[in-house]
Short mmCIF file of C-alpha atoms in Angstrom, two decimals:
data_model
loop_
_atom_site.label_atom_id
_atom_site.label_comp_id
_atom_site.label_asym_id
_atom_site.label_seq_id
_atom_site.Cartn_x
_atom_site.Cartn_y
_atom_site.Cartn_z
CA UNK J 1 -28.35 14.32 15.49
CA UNK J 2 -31.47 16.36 16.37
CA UNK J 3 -33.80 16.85 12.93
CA UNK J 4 -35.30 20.28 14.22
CA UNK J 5 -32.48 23.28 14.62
CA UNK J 6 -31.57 24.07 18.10
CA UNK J 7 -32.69 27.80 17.71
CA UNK J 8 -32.74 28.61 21.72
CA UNK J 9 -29.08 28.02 23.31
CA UNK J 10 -26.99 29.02 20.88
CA UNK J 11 -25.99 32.63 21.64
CA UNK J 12 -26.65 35.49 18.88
CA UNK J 13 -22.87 36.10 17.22
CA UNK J 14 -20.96 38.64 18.13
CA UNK J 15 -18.34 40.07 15.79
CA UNK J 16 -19.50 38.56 12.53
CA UNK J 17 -20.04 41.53 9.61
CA UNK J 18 -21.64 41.71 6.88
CA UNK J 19 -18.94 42.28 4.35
CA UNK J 20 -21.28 44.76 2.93
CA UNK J 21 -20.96 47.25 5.12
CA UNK J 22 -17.54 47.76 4.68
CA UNK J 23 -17.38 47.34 0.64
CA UNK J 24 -18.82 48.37 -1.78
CA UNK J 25 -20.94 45.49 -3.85
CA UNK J 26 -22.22 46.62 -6.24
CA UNK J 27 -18.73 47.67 -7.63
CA UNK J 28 -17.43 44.48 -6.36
CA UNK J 29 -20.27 42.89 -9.02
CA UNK J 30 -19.83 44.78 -11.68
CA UNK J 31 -16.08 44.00 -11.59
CA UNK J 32 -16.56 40.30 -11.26
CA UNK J 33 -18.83 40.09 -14.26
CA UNK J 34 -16.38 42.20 -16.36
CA UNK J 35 -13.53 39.50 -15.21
CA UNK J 36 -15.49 36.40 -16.66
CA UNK J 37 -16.49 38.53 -19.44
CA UNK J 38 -13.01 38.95 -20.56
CA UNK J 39 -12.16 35.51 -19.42
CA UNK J 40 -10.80 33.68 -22.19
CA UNK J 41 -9.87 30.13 -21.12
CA UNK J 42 -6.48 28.61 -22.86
CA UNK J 43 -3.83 25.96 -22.33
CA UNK J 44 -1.08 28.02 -19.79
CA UNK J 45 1.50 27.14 -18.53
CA UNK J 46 1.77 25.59 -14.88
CA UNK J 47 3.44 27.17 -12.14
CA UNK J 48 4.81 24.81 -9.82
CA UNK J 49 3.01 26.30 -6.79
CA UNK J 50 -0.35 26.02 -8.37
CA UNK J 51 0.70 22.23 -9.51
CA UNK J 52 1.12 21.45 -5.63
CA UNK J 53 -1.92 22.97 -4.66
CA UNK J 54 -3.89 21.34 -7.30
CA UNK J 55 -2.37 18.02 -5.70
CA UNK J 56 -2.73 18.16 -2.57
CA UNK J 57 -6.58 19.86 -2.93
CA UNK J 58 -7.52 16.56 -4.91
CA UNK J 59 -6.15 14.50 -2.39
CA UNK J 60 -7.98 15.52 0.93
CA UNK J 61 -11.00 16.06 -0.87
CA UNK J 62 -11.15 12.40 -2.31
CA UNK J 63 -9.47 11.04 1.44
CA UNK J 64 -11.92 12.99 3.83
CA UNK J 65 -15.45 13.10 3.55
CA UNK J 66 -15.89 15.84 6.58
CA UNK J 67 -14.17 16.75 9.44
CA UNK J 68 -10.52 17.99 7.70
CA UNK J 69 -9.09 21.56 7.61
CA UNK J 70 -7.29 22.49 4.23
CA UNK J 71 -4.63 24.95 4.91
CA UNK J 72 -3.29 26.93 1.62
CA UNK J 73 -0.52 29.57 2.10
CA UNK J 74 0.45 31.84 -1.37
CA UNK J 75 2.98 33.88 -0.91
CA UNK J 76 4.46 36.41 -3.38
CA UNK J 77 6.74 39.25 -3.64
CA UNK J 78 3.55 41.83 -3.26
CA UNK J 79 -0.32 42.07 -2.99
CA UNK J 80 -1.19 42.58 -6.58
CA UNK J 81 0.39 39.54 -7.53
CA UNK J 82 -1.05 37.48 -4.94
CA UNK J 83 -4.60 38.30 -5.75
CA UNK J 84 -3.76 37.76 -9.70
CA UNK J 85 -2.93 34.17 -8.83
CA UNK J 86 -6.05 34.14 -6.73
CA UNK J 87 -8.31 35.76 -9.47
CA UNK J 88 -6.85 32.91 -11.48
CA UNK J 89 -8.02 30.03 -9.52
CA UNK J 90 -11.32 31.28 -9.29
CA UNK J 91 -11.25 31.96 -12.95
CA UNK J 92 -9.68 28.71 -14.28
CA UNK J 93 -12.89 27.06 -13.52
CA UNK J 94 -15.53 29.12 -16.00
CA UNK J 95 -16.62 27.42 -18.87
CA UNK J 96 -19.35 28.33 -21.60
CA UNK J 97 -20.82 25.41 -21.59
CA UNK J 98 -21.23 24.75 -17.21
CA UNK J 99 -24.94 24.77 -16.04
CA UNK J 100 -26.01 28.66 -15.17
CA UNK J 101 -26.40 27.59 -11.82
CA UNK J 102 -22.60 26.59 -11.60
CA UNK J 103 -21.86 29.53 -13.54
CA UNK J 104 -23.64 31.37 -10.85
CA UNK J 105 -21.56 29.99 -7.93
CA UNK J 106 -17.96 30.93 -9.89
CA UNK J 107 -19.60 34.57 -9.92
CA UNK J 108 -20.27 34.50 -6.52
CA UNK J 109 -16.52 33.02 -5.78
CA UNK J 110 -15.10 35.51 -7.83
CA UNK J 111 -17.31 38.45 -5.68
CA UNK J 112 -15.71 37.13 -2.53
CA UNK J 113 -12.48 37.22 -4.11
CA UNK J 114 -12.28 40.79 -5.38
CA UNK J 115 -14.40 41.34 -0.90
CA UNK J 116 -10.80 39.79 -0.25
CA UNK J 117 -8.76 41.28 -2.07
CA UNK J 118 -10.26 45.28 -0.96
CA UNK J 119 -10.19 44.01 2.75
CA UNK J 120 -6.36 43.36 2.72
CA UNK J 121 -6.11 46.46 0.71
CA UNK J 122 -7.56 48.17 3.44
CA UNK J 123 -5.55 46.43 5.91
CA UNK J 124 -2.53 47.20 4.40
CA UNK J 125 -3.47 50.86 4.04
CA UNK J 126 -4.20 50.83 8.09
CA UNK J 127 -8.48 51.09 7.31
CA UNK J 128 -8.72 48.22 9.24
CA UNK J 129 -7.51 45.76 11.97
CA UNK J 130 -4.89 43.46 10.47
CA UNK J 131 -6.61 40.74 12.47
CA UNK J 132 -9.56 40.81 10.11
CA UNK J 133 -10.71 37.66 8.35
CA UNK J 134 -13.08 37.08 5.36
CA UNK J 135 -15.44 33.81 5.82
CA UNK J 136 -17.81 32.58 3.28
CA UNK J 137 -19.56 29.09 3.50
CA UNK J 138 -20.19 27.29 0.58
CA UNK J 139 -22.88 24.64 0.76
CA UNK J 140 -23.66 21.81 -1.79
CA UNK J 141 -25.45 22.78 -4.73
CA UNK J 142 -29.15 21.20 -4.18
CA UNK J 143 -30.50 22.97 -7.13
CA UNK J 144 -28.36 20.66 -9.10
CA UNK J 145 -29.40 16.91 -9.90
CA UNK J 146 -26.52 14.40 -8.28
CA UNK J 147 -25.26 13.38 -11.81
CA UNK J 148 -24.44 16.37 -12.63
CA UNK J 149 -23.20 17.58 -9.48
CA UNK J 150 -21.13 14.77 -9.16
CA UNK J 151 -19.70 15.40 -12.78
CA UNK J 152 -18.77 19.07 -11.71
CA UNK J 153 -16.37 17.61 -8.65
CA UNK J 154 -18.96 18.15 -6.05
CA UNK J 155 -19.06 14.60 -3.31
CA UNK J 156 -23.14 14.08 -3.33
CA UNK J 157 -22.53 11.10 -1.33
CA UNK J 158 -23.03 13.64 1.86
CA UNK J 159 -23.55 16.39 0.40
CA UNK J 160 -20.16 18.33 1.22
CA UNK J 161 -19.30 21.80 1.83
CA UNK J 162 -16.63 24.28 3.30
CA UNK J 163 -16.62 27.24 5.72
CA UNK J 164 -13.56 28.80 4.84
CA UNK J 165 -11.85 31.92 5.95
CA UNK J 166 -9.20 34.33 4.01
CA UNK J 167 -6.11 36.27 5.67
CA UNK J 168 -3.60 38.43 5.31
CA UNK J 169 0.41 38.54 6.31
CA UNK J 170 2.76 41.46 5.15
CA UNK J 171 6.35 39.02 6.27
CA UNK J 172 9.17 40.87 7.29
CA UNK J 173 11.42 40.26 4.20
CA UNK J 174 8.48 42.56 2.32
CA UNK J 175 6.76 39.53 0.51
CA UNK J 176 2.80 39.21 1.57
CA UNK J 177 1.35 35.74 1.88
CA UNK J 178 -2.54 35.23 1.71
CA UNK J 179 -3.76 32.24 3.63
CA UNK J 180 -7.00 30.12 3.34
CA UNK J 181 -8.19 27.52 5.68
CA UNK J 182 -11.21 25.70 4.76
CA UNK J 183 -13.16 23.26 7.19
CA UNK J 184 -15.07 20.35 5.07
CA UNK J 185 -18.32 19.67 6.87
CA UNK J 186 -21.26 17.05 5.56
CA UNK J 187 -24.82 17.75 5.06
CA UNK J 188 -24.10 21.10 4.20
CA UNK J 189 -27.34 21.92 1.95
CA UNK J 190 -29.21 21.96 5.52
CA UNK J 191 -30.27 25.34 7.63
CA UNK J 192 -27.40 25.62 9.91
CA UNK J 193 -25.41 28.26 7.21
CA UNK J 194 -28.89 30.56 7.14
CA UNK J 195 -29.82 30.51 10.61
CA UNK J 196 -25.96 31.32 11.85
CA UNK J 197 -25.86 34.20 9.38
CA UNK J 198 -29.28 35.59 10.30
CA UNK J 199 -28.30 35.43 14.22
CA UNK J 200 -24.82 37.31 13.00
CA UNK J 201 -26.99 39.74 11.84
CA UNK J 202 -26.45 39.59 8.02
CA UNK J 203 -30.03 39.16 5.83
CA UNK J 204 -30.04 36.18 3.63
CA UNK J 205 -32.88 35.46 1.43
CA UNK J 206 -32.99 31.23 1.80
CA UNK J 207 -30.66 28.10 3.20
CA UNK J 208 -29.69 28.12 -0.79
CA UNK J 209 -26.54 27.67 -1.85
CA UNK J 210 -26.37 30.83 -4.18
CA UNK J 211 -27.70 32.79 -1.17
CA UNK J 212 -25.59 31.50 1.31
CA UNK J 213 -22.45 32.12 -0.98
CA UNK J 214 -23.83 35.74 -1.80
CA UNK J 215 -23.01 36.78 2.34
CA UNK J 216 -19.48 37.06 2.61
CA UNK J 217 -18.78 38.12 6.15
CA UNK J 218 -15.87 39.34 8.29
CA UNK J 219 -14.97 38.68 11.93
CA UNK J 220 -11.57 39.41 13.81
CA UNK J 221 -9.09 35.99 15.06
CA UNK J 222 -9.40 38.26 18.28
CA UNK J 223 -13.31 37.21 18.92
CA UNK J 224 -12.44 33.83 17.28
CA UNK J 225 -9.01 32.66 18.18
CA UNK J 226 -9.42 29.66 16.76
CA UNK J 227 -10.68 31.04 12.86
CA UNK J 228 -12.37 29.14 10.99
CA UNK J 229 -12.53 26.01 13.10
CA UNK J 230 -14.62 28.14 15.71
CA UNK J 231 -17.20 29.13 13.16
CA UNK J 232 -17.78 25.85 11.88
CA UNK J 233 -18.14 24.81 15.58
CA UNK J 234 -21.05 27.54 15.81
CA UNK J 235 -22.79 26.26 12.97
CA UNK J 236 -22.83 22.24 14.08
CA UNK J 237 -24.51 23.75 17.70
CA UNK J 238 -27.68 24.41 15.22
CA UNK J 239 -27.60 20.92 14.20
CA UNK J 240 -27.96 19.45 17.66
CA UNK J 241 -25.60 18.97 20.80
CA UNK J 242 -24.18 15.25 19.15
CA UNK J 243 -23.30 16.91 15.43
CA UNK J 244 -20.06 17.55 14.84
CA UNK J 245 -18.25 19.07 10.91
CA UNK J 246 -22.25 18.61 9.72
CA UNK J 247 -23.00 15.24 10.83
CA UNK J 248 -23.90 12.75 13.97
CA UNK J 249 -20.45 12.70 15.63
CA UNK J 250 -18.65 9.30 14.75
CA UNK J 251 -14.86 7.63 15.41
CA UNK J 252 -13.82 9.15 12.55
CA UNK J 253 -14.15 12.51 13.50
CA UNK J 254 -11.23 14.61 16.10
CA UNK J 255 -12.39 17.17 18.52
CA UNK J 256 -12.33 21.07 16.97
CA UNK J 257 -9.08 21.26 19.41
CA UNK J 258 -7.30 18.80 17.66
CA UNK J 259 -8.41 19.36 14.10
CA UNK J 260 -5.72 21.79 13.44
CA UNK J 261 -3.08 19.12 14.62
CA UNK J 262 -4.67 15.94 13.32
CA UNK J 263 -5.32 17.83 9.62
CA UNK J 264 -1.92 19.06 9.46
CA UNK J 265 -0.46 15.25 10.00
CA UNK J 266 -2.21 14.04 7.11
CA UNK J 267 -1.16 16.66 4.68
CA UNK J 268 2.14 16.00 5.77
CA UNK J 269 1.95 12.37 5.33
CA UNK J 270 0.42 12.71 1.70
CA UNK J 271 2.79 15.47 0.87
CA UNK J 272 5.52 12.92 -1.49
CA UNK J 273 3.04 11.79 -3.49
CA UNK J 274 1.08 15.72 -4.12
CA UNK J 275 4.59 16.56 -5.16
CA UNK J 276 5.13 13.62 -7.22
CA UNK J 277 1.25 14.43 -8.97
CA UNK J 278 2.09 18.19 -9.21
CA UNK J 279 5.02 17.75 -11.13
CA UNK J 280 3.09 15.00 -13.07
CA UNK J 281 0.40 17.29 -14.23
CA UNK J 282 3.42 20.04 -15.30
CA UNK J 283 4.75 17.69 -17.71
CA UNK J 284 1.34 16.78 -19.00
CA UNK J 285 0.37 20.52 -19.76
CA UNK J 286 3.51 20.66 -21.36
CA UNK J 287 2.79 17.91 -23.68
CA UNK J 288 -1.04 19.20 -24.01
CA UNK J 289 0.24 23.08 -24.71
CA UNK J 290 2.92 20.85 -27.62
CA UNK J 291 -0.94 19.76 -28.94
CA UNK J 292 0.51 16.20 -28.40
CA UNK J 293 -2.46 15.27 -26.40
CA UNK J 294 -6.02 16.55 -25.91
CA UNK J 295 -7.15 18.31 -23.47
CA UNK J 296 -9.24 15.09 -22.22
CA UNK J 297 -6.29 13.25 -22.51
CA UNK J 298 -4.85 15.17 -20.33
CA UNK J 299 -7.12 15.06 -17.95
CA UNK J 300 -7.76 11.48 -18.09
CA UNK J 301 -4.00 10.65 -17.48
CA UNK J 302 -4.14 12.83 -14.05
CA UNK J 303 -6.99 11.30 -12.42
CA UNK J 304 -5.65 7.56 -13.42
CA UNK J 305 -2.43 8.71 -11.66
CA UNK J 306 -4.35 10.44 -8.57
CA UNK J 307 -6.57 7.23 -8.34
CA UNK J 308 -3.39 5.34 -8.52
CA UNK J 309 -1.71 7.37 -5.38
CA UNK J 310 -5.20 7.36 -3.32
CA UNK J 311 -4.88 3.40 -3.36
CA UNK J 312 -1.12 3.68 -2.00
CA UNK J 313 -2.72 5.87 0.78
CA UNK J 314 -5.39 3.92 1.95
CA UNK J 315 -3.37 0.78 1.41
CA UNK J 316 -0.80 1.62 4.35
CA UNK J 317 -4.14 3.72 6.36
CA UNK J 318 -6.82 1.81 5.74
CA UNK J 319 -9.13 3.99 8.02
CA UNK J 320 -9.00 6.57 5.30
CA UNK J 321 -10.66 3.88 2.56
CA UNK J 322 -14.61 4.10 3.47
CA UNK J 323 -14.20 8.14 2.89
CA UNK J 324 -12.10 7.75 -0.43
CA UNK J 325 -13.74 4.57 -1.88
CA UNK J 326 -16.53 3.60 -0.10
CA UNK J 327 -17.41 1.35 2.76
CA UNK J 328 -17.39 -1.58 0.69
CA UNK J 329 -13.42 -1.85 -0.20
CA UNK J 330 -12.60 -1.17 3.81
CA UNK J 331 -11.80 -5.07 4.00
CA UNK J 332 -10.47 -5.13 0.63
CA UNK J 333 -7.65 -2.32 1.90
CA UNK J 334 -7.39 -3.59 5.37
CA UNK J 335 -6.30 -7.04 3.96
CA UNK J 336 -3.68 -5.10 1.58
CA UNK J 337 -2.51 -3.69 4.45
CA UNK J 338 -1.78 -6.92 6.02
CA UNK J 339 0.47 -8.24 2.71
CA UNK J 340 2.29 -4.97 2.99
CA UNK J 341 3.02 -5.25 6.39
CA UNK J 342 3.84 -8.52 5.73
CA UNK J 343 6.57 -7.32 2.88
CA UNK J 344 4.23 -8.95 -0.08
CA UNK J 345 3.90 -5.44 -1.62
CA UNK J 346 3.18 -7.87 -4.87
CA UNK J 347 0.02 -9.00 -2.98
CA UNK J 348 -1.22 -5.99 -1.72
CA UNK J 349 -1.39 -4.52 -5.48
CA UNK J 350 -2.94 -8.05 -7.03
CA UNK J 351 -5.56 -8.20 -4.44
CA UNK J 352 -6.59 -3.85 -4.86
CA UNK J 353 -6.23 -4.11 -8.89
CA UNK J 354 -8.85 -7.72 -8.31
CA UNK J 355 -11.84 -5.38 -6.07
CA UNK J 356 -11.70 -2.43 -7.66
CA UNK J 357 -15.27 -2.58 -8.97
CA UNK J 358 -16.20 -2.30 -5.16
CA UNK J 359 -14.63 1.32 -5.14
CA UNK J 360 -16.64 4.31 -5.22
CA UNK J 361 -16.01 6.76 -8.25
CA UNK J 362 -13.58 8.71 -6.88
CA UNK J 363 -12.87 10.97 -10.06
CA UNK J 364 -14.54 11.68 -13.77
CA UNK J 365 -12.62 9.23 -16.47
CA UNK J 366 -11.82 10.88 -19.52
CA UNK J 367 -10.58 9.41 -23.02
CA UNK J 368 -7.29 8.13 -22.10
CA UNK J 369 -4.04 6.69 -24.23
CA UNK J 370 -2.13 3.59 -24.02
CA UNK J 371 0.39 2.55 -22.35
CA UNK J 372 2.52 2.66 -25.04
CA UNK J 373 1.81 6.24 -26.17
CA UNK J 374 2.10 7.40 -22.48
CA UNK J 375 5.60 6.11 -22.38
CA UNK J 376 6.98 7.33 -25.75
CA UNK J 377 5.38 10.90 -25.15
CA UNK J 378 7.47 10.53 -21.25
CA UNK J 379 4.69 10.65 -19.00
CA UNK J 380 4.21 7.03 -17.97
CA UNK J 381 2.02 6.57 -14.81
CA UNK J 382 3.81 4.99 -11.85
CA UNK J 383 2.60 1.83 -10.52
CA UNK J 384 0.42 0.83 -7.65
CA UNK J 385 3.35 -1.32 -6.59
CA UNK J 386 6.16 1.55 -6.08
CA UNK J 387 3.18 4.08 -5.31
CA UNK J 388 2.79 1.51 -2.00
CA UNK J 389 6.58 1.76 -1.16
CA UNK J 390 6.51 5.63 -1.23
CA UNK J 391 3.75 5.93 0.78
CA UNK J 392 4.89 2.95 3.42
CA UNK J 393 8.19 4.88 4.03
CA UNK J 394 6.51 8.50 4.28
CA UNK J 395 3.83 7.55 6.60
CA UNK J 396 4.13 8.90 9.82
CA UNK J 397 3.79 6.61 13.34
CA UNK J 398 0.57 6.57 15.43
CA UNK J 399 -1.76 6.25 18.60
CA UNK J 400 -4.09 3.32 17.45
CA UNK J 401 -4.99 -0.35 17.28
CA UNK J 402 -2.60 -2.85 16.01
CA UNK J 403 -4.47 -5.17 13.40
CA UNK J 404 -1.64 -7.82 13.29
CA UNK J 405 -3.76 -10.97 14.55
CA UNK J 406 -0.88 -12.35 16.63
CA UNK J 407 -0.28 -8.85 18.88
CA UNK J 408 -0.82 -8.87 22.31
CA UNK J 409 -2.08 -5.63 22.18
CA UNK J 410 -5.46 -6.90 20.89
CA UNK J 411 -6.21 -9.37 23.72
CA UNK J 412 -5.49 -6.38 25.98
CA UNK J 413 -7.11 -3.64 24.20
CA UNK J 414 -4.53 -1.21 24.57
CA UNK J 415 -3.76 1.83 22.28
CA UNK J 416 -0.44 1.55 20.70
CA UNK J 417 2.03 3.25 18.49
CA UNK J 418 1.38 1.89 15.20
CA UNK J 419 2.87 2.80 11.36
CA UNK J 420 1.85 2.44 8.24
CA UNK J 421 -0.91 0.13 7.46
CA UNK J 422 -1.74 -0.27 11.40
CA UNK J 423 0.80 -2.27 12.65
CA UNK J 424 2.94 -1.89 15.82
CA UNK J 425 6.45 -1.76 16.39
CA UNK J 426 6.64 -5.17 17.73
CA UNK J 427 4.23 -6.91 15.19
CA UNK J 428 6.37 -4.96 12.23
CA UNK J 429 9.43 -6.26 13.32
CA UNK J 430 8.19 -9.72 13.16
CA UNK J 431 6.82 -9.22 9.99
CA UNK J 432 9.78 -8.09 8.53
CA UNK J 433 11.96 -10.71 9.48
CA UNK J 434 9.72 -13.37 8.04
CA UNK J 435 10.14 -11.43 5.12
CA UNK J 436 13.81 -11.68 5.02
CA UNK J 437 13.80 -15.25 5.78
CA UNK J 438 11.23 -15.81 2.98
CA UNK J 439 13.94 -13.86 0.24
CA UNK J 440 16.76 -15.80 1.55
CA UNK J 441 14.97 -18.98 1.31
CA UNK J 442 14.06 -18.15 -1.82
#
């Protein structure tokens, strides 16, 4: 990737607003600040919606480094109470004692929520197209130090950030449904997020975070047809003709085409265990709101669990490990995947539970309880070993390389359809009937 910003071919930006011409800020400040204000942070009860997005949000972000595009749909029965549940998740995250700088960037979310919010207000009341979008980039936090950074959820290993976008749909049965795509992109605290606002025409003080989150804009899916994806494409062309979601363009990463596509796959491949986490974390908020547990406790027991489904994952996808845990436990998953194929599930769960001191820190430990208490208080953690099975029979078939060492496939170098953990149809087959003579020998 080029180090100096290409600054001469990239066309100035057409159709990209500064939201501030079309709302009122200052208002939109004052209200935010009164909102946190007011904010009084408490145990609450769960709604199962917000479990699943809590899920499946933890998930991508810990399995993709760059290069993925969230998708999150809320629908409700009208527009007031989908921006209360919006106001909520923006809100959930305030705490007295955060850094002022975090504190800072939950302000700035919340501004660009209550931008949101008047836009579809206005679209609803015919002031504008219905086609109008509200983007916002969020870079990583430089002003931060990486331990703490890291503590607060942000991935300092490449420095990630989102450009995300924010629409509208009024549905025909009279319910509204707000939906947010986000595109994760690496090196995000560079230029690129300045120099493609200034050329939209929008003043921005400095390539800072803060700043760069202060700019809300809007821009019609007429002029961009493609949303989001298209604006993230914009900002890579500053980074050099071989960048691509932030960073030199590697194997790992799918053309903008096909992002939609590929993105949408892996959600629906992770999508039994986020529902199995989402109602996990319901019953622990019950048992936390019962004072049963602490709120660290809590906490704790949820990120064992999502640790424990990110290791089913990249057990039966092994490409997905050097994102989630490093390139150091690649081999360690791509021989698990082997026993599983195999039908050693036993194995595969030894040999990850043996080398995980090579993983990467994939969430912040809390103070967590035994065993024991976990299963008289009903919320004991499922195992790596049945975590694998789910995962195995919810993983969809693929284009790729077989990585049984026997397949004909490899000699050849041919691109096959393979399933989970990388093996073919052919190779699986074999594999499983080894298996079945081993458990009748046996």
């Amino acid at each position: 990737m080029s180090e100096t910003y290409n600054l001469t071919e990239i066309p100035r930006h057409s159709g990209i607003i500064d939201a501030a011409l079309c709302i009122d800020t200052v208002e939109v400040g004052i209200e935010a600040f009164e909102l946190i204000t007011n904010y009084e942070s408490e145990s609450r009860i769960i709604s199962q919606a917000e479990a699943i997005h809590n899920a499946r949000t933890a998930m991508t972000e810990a399995l993709t480094a760059s290069g993925h595009l969230s998708r999150v749909e809320v629908t409700c029965d009208t527009l007031e109470e989908v921006n209360a549940y919006m106001r909520h998740l923006v809100l959930r995250g305030w705490k007295e004692d955060l850094p002022d700088h975090e504190k800072r960037r939950i302000f700035f979310e919340l501004c660009e929520e209550l931008i949101v919010e008047r836009t579809h207000l206005d679209i609803a009341n015919g002031v504008i197209d219905k086609s109008t979008k509200v983007g916002l980039i969020t870079n990583y936090p430089d002003d931060l130090d990486d331990k703490t950074a890291g503590k607060l959820g942000y991935r300092k290993e490449n420095k990630k950030g989102f450009s995300r976008s924010s629409e509208i749909q009024f549905n025909l049965d009279g319910s509204v449904t707000r939906v947010i795509e986000s595109v994760s992109q690496s090196n995000s605290h560079d230029a690129s997020a300045y120099y493609f606002l200034r050329d939209s025409g929008i003043q921005v003080e400095s390539s800072g975070d803060l700043a760069v989150m202060a700019k809300p804009f809007m821009f019609s899916s007429e002029d961009y047809i493609d949303g989001v994806v298209d604006i993230q494409r914009i900002i890579d062309g500053y980074r050099g003709t071989d960048a691509r979601y932030g960073e030199v363009s590697n194997s790992r990463h799918v053309d903008y085409e096909d992002l939609r596509e590929h993105s949408q796959k892996l959600d629906q491949a992770i999508e039994p265990q986020a529902n199995r986490l989402a109602d996990y974390e319901i019953k622990l908020n019950e048992i936390c709101r019962a004072g049963k547990i602490s709120r660290e406790q809590k906490d704790s027991q949820y990120n064992e669990q999502l640790v424990t489904y990110l290791r089913a994952i990249c057990v039966v996808s092994p490409d997905l490990t050097a994102d989630c845990f490093g390139d150091q436990s690649v081999a360690i998953y791509e021989q698990a995947a082997i026993y599983v194929a195999q039908g050693d599930l036993c194995s595969a769960e030894q040999w990850i539970l043996e080398h995980t001191h090579l993983e990467k820190p994939v969430v912040i430990c809390g103070f967590s309880i035994s065993a024991k208490e976990a299963k008289a208080l009903g919320i004991e953690l499922d195992s790596l070993d049945d975590s694998i099975k789910e995962a195995k029979a919810n993983w969809p078939w693929k284009l790729g390389k077989c990585r049984a060492p026997f397949c004909d496939s490899q000699k050849k170098k041919e691109i096959v359809l393979v399933g989970p953990c990388s093996v073919c149809m052919k190779c699986q087959a074999i594999y499983d009937k080894q298996a079945e003579n081993q458990l009748v020998a046996a």
